[in-house]
CSV table of C-alpha atoms in Angstrom, one decimal:
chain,number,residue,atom,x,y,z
A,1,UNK,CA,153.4,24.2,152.6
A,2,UNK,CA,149.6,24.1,153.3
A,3,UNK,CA,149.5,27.7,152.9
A,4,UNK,CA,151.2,27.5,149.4
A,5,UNK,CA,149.2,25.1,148.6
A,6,UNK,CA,145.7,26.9,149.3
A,7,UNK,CA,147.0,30.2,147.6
A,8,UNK,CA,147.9,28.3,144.1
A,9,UNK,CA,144.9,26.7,144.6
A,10,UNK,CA,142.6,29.8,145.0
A,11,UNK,CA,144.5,31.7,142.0
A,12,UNK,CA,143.6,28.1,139.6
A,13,UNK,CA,140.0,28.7,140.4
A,14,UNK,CA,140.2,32.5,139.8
A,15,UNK,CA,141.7,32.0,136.9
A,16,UNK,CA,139.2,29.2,135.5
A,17,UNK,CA,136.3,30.6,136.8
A,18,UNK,CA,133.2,30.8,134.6
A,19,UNK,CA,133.0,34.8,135.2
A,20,UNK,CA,137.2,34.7,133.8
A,21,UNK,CA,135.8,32.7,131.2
A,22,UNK,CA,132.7,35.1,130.2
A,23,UNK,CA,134.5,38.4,129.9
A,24,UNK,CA,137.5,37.0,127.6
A,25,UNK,CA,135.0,37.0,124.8
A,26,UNK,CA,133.6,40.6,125.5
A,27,UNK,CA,137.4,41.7,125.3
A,28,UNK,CA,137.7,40.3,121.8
A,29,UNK,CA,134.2,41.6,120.4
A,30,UNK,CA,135.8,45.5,121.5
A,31,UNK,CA,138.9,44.8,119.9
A,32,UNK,CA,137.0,43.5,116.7
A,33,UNK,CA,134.6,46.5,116.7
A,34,UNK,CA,137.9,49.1,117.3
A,35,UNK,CA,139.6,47.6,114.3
A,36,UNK,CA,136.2,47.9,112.0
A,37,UNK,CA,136.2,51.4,112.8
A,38,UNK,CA,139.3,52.2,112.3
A,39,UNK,CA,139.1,50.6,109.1
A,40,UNK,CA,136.2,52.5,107.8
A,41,UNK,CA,137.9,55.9,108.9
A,42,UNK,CA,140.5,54.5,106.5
A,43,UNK,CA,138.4,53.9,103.7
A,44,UNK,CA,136.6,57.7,104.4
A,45,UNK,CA,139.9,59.0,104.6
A,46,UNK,CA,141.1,57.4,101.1
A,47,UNK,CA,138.0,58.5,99.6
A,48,UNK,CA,138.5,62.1,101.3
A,49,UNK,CA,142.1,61.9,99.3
A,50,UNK,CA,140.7,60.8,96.1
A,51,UNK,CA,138.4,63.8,95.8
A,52,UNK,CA,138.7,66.8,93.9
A,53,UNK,CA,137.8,69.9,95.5
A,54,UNK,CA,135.4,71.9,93.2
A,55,UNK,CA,135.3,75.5,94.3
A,56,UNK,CA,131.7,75.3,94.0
A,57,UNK,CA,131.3,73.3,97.5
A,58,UNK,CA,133.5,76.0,99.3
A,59,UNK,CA,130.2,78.8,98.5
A,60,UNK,CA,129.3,80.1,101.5
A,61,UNK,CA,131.6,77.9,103.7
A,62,UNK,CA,134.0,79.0,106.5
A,63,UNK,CA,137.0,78.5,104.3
A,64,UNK,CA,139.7,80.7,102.8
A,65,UNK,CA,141.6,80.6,99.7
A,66,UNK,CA,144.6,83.1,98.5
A,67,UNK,CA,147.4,82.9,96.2
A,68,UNK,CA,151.2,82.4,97.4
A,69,UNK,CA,152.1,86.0,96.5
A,70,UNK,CA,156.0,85.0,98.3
A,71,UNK,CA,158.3,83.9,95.6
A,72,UNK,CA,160.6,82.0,98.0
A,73,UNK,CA,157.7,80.1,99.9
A,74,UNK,CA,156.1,79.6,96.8
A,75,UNK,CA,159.1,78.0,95.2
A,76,UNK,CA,159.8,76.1,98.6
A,77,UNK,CA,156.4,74.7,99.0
A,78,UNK,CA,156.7,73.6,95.4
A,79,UNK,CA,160.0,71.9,95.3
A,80,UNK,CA,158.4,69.9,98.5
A,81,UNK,CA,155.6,68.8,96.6
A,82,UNK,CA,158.0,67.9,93.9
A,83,UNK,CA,159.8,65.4,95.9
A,84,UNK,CA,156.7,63.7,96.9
A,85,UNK,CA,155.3,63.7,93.2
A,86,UNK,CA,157.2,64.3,90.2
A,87,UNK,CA,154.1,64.9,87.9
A,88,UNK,CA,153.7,68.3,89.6
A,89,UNK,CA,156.6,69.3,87.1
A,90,UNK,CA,154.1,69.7,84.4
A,91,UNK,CA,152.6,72.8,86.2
A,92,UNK,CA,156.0,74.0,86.9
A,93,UNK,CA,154.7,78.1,86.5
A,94,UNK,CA,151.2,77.9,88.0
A,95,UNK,CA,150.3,79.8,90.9
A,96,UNK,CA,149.9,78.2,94.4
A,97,UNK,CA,146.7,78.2,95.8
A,98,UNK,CA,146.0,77.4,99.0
A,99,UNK,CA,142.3,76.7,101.1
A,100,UNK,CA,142.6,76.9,104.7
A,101,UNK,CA,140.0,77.2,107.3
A,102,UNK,CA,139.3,80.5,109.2
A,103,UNK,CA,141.3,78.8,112.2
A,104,UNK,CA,144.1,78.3,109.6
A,105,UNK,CA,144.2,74.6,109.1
A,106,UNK,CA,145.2,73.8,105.7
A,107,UNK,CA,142.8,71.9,103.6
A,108,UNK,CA,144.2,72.0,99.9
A,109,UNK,CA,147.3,73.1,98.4
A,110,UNK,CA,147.0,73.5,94.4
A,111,UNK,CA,149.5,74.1,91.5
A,112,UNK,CA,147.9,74.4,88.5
A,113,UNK,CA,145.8,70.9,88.1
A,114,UNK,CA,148.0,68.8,90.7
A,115,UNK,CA,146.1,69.1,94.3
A,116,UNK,CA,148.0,67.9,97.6
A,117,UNK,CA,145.2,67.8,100.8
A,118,UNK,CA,144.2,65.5,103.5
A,119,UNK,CA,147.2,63.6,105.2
A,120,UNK,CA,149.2,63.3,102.4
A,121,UNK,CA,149.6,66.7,102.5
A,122,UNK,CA,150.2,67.0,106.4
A,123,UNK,CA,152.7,64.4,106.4
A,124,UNK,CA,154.6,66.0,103.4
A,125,UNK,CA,155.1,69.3,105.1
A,126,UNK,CA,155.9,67.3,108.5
A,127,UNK,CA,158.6,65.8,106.8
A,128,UNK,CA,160.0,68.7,105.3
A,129,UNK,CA,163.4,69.8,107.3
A,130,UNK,CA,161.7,73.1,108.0
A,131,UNK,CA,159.5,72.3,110.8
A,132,UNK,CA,157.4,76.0,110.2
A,133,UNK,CA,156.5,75.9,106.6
A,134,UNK,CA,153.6,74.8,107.8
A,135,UNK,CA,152.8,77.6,110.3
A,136,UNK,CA,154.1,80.2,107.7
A,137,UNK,CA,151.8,78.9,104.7
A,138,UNK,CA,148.7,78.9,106.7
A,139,UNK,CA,149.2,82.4,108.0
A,140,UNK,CA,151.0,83.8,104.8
A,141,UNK,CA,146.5,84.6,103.8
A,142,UNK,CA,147.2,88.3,105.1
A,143,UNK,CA,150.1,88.5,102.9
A,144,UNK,CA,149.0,87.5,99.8
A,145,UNK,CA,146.4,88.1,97.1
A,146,UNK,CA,142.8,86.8,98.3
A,147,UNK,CA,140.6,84.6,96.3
A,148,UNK,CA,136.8,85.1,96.2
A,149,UNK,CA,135.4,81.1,96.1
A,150,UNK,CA,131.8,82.2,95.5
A,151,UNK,CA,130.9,82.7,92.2
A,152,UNK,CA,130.1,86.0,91.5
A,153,UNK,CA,127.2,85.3,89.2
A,154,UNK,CA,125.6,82.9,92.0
A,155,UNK,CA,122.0,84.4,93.1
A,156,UNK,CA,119.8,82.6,95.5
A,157,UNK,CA,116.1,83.3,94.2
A,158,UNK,CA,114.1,84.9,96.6
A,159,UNK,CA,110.4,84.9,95.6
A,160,UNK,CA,108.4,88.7,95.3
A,161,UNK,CA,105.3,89.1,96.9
A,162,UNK,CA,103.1,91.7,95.6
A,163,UNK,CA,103.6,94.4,97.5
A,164,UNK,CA,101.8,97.9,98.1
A,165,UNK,CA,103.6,101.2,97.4
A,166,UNK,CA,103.5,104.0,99.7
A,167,UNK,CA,101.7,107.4,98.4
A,168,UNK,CA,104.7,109.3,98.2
A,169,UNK,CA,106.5,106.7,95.9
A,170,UNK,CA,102.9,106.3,93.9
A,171,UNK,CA,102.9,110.2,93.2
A,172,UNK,CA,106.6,110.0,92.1
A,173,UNK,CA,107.0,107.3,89.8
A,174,UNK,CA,103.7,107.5,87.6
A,175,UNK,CA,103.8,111.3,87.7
A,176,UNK,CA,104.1,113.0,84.4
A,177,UNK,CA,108.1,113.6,85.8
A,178,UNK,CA,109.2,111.6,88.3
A,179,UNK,CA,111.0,114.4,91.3
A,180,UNK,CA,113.1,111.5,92.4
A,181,UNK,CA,114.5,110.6,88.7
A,182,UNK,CA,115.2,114.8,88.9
A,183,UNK,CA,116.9,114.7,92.0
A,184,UNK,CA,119.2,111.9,91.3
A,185,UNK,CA,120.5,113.3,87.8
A,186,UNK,CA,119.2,117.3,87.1
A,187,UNK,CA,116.8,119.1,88.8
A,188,UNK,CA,116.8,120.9,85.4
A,189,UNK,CA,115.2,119.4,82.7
A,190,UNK,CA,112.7,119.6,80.1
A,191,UNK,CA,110.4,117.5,78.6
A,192,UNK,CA,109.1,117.7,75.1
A,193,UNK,CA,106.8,115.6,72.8
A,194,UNK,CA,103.8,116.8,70.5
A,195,UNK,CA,101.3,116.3,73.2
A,196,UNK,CA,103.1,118.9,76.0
A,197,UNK,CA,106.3,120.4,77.3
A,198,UNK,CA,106.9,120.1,81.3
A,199,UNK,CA,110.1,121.8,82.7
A,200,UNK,CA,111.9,121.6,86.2
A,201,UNK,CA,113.6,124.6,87.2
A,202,UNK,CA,114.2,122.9,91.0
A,203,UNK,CA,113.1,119.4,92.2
A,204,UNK,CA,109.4,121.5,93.6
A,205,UNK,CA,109.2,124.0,90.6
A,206,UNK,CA,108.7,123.7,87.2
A,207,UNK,CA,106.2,124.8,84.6
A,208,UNK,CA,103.9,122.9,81.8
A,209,UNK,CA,102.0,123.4,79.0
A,210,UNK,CA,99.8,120.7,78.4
A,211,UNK,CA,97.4,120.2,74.7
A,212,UNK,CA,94.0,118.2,75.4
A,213,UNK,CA,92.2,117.0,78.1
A,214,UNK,CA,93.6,113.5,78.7
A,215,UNK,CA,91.1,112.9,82.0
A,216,UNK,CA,88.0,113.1,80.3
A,217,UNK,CA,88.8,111.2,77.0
A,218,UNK,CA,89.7,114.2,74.6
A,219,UNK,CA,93.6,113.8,74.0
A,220,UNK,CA,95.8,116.0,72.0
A,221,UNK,CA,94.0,119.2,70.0
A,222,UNK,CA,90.3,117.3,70.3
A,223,UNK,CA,89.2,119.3,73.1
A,224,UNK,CA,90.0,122.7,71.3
A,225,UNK,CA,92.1,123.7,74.6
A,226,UNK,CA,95.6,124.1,75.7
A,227,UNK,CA,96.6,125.0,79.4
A,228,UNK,CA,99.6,126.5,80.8
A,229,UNK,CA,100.2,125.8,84.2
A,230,UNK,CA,102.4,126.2,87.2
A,231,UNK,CA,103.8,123.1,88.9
A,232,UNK,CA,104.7,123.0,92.7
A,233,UNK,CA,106.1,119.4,93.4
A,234,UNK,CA,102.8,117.5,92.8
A,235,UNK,CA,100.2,120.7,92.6
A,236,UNK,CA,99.8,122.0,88.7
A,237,UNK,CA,97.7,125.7,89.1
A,238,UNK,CA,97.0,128.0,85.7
A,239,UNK,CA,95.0,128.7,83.1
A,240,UNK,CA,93.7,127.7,80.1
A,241,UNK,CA,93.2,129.4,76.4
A,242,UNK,CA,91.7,127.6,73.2
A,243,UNK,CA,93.9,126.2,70.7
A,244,UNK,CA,93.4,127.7,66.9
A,245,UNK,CA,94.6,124.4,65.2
A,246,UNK,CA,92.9,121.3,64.6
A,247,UNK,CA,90.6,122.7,62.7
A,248,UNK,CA,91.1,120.1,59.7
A,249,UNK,CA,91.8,116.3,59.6
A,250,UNK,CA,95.8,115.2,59.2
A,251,UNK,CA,97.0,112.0,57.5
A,252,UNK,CA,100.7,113.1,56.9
A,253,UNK,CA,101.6,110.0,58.6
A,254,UNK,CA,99.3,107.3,57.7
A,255,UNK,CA,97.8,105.1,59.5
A,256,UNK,CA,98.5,107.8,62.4
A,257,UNK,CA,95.7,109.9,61.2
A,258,UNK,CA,94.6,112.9,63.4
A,259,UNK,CA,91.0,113.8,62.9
A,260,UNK,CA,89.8,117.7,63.0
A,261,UNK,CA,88.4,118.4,66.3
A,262,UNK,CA,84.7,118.9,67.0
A,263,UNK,CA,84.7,120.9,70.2
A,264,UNK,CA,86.0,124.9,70.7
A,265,UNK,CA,88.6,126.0,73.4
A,266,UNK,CA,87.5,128.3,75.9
A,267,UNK,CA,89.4,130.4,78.5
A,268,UNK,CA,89.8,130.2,82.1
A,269,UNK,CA,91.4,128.9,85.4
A,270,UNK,CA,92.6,125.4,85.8
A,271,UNK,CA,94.0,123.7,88.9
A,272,UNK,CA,95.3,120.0,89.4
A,273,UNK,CA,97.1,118.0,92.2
A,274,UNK,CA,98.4,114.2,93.0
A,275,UNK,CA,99.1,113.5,96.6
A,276,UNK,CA,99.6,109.5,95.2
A,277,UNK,CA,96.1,108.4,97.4
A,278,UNK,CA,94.0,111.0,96.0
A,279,UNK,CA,94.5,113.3,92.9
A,280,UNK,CA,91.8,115.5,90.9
A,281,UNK,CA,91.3,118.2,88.6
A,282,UNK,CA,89.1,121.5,88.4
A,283,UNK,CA,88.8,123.8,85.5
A,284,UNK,CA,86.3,126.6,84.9
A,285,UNK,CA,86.5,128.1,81.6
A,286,UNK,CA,84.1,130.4,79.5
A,287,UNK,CA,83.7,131.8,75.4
A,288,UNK,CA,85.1,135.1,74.8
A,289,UNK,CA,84.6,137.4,71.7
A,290,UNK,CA,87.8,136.4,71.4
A,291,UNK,CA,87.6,133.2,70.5
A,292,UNK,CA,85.3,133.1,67.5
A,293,UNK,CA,88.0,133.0,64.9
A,294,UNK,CA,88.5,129.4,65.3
A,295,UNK,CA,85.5,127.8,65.5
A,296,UNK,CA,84.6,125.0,64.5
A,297,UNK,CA,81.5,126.7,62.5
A,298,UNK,CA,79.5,129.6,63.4
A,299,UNK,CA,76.3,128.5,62.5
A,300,UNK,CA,76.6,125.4,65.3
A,301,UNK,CA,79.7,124.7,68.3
A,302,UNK,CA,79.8,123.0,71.0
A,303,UNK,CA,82.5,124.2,73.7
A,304,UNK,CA,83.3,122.9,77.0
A,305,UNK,CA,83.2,125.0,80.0
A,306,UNK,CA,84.1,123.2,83.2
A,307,UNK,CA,85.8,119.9,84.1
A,308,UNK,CA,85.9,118.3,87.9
A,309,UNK,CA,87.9,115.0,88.1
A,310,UNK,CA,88.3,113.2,91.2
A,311,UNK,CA,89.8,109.5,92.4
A,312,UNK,CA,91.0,107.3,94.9
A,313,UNK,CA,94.7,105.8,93.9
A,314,UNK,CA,96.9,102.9,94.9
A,315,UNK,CA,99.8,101.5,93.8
A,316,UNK,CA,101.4,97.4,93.7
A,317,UNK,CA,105.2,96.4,93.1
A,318,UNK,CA,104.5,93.0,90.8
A,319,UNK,CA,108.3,92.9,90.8
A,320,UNK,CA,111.4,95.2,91.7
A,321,UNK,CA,111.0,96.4,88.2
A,322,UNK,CA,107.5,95.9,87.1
A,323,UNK,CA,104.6,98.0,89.0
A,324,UNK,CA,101.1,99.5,88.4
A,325,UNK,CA,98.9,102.2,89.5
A,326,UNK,CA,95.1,101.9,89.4
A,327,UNK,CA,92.7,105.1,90.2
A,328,UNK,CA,89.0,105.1,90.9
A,329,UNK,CA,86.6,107.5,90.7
A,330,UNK,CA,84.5,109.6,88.9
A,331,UNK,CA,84.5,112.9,86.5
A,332,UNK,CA,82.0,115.4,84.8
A,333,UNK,CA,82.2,117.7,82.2
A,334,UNK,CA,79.9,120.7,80.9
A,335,UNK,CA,79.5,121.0,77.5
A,336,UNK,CA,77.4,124.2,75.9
A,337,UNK,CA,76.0,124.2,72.5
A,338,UNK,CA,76.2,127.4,70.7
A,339,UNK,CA,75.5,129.7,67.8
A,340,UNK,CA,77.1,132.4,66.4
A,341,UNK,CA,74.7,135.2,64.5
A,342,UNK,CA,73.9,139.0,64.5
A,343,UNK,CA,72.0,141.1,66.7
A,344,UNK,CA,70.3,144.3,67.2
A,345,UNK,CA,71.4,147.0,69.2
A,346,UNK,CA,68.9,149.4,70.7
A,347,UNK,CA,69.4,151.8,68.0
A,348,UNK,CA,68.0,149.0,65.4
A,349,UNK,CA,71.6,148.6,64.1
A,350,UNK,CA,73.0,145.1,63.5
A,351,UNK,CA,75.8,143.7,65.6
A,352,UNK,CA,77.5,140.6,63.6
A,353,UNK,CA,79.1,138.2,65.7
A,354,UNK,CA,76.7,137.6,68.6
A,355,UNK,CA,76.9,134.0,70.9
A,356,UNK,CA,73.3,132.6,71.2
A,357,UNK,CA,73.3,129.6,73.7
A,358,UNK,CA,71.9,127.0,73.6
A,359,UNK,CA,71.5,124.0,75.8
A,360,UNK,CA,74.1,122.7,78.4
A,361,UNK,CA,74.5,119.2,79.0
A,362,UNK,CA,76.5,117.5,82.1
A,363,UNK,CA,78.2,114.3,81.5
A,364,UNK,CA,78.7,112.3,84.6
A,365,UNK,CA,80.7,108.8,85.5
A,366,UNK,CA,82.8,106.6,86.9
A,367,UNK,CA,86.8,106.9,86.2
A,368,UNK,CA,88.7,104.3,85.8
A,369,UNK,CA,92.2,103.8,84.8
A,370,UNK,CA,95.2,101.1,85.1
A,371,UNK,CA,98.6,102.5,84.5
A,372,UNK,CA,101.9,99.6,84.1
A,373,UNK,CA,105.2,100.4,84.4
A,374,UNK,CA,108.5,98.3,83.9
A,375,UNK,CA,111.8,100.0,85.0
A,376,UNK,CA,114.9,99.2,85.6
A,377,UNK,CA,117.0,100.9,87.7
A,378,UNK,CA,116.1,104.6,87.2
A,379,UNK,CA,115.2,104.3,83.7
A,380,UNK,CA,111.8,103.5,82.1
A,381,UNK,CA,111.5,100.9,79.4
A,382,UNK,CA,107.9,101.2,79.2
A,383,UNK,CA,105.4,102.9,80.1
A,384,UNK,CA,101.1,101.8,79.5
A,385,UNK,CA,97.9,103.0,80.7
A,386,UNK,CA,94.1,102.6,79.9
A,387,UNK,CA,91.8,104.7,80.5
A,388,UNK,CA,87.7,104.4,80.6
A,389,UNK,CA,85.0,107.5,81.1
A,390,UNK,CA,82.5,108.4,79.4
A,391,UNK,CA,82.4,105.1,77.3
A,392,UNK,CA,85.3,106.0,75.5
A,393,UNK,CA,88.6,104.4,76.0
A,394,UNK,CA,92.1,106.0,76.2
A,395,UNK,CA,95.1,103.8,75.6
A,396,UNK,CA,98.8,105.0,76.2
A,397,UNK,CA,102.4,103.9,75.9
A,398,UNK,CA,106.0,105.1,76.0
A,399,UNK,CA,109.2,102.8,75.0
A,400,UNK,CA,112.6,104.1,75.7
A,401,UNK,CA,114.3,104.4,72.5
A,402,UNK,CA,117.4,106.1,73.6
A,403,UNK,CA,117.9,105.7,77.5
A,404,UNK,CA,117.2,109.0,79.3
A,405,UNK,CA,117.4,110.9,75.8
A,406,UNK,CA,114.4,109.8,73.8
A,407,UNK,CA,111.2,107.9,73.6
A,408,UNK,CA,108.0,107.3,71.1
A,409,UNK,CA,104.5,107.9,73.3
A,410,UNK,CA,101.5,106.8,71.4
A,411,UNK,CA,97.8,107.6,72.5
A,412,UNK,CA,94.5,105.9,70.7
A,413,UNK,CA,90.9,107.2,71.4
A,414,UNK,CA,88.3,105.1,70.8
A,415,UNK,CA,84.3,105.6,71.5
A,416,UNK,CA,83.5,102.6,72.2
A,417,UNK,CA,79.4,103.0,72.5
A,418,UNK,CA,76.4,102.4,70.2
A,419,UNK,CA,76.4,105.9,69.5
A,420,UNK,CA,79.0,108.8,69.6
A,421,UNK,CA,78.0,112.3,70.7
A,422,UNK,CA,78.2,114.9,68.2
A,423,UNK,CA,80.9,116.6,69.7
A,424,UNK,CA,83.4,113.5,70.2
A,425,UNK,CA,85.4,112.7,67.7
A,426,UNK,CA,86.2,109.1,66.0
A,427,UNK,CA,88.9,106.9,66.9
A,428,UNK,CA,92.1,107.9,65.5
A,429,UNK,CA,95.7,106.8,66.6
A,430,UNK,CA,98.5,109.7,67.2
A,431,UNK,CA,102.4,109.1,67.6
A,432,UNK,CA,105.1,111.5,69.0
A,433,UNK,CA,109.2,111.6,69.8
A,434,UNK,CA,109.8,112.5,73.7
A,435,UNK,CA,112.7,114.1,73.6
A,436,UNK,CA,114.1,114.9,77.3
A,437,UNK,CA,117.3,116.9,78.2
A,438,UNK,CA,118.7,118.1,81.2
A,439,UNK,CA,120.6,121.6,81.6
């Protein structure tokens, strides 16, 4: 009995002692902090029920969506929704859309504007009497027709940096014809606006003829010459002749009024090349008997007989469609002053028609131009450049008109010193269609 007696008395004091007594508590507070868990996952989960998923928060996400292309699992997965709402009736018709995860867990079944997702939707299809409609909806997505959540219009803006072109791109995008535009849609084409034709026979070959000198400020019929040259991809090699027009001032299409020219062509060999770095120009031309019937006056010309052009080039990408070329460098001309008037042979006998020179002048300085282009995709929307030698500024531009087809170039000359030289001529403002074709 003594032993009884000590054991019920040792399982009292275990049961009252103050370590018993400390850790019912602790017991109580885990039980209390379990249930205020579980209760907020039941509040997140009612609010996860509640919500609407927009398609835009699926963008970029590892979801799925697709369209129940099955007739019979469409109508079954319906009619189950059915009995678990009866105000899905009023989309009775609508496709089914579905949104899974990549691992196939369902996220949303829709019909039209009723949505079923979260648990309800779980325990809907687990009490359905066909334990795999769920297995079957969820990998029905190969099956059936696929739904692209992103919106196609969605672009994330990326900011440009400026960014440098590379010579070969330079040379082929502010050439006079771009031999990338050629190879893409004809290596044959042509070219033609008041101020020049240039024609492809290949993507390398082609030929030009080409009125003015642009690169030393006389554009159009102002420097009296015309060449005709022979292009090998960016290398032009010929020879120029005078031009016989120009001889009086046009206003046919006011204000674009083209003043006479003041300066005679000559004849000779001309050579030209743009390797998009470096680019220049040589011509070396002289007067021929030939050429007196279209002077400018007989009693007093001036005629130009060589031109060198050289500059340094680089280009900048502003934009995938907007870009600009700059060049830097210098040029000279040689112009010759010149009468015409007779002469005596040996004999004593008069010989009408006779050049008498006079003094030669070399005009020397810095080029400088800015050329801007905006394009998009391989066509050209506008084309500008400025131009400064000599004092005398050059402005151009080209707007597409016709895409591909045809365009209006304009070119203004304008001294801009104190004082013009005799042979320049004033400012005046010239238009032209560019028509281009391919065949």
């Amino acid at each position: 009995m003594k032993i009884v007696a000590t054991i019920l008395l040792f399982v009292l004091l275990l049961f009252t002692s103050p370590a018993r007594a400390q850790q019912v508590p602790a017991a109580e507070t885990m039980a209390d902090s379990l249930h205020s868990l579980n209760h907020e996952l039941l509040i997140l989960q009612d609010a996860l029920e509640a919500a609407t998923v927009d398609n835009s928060m699926l963008d970029f996400t590892s979801v799925k969506a697709w369209e129940l292309s099955n007739a019979t699992l469409r109508d079954s997965v319906f009619f189950l929704l059915l009995g678990a709402d009866s105000s899905l009736l009023s989309d009775a018709g609508a496709n089914g859309l579905v949104i899974a995860t990549n691992s196939n867990d369902l996220i949303e079944i829709r019909f039209g504007s009723s949505s079923f997702k979260g648990d309800r939707l779980r325990n809907i299809l687990a009490a359905s009497s066909d334990k795999g409609l769920y297995q079957r909806i969820a990998t029905s997505y190969p099956y059936s027709k696929g739904i692209e959540l992103r919106e196609a219009d969605f672009k994330i803006p990326t900011p440009f940096e400026p960014l440098l072109m590379s010579y070969p791109t330079l040379a082929n995008t502010f050439g006079d014809m771009s031999l990338q535009s050629d190879m893409d849609h004809n290596p044959r084409r042509a070219d033609i606006s008041l101020f020049g034709v240039q024609f492809k026979a290949s993507p390398d070959w082609g030929a030009e003829f080409k009125l003015g000198n642009d690169e030393i400020g006389f554009p159009f019929w102002s420097s009296g010459k015309m060449a005709f040259l022979a292009t090998y991809k960016r290398v032009k090699f010929g020879f120029e002749l005078p031009f016989s027009g120009g001889l009086k001032t046009s206003n046919l299409f006011p204000p674009f009024v083209v003043r006479a020219r003041h300066l005679n062509g000559t004849r000779g060999i001309v050579g030209q090349f743009d390797f998009g770095m470096l680019g220049g120009l040589l011509s070396i031309t002289r007067l021929t008997n030939s050429d007196l019937a279209s002077l400018t006056s007989r009693d007093f010309f001036y005629y130009i007989s060589a031109v060198t052009q050289l500059y340094y080039s680089f280009g900048v990408y502003f934009s995938p469609s907007i870009m600009a070329r700059a060049k830097v460098g210098g040029a000279l001309y040689r112009v010759n002053q010149a009468t015409v008037g007779n002469a005596a042979d040996p004999a004593g006998r008069t010989i009408p028609g006779h050049v008498y020179e006079g003094p030669r002048q070399v005009i020397l300085g810095p080029h400088l131009s800015f050329e801007y282009l905006h394009r998009d995709g391989d066509v050209d929307r506008f084309r500008g450049g400025v131009q400064f030698f000599d004092m005398t500024l050059l402005l151009s531009g080209e707007m597409a008109i016709i895409e591909d087809v045809l365009s209006l170039e304009l070119k203004y000359a304008w001294p801009v010193g104190a004082s013009r030289r005799p042979w320049q001529t004033p400012e005046y403002l010239i238009a032209s269609p560019h028509i281009k074709f391919g065949f």
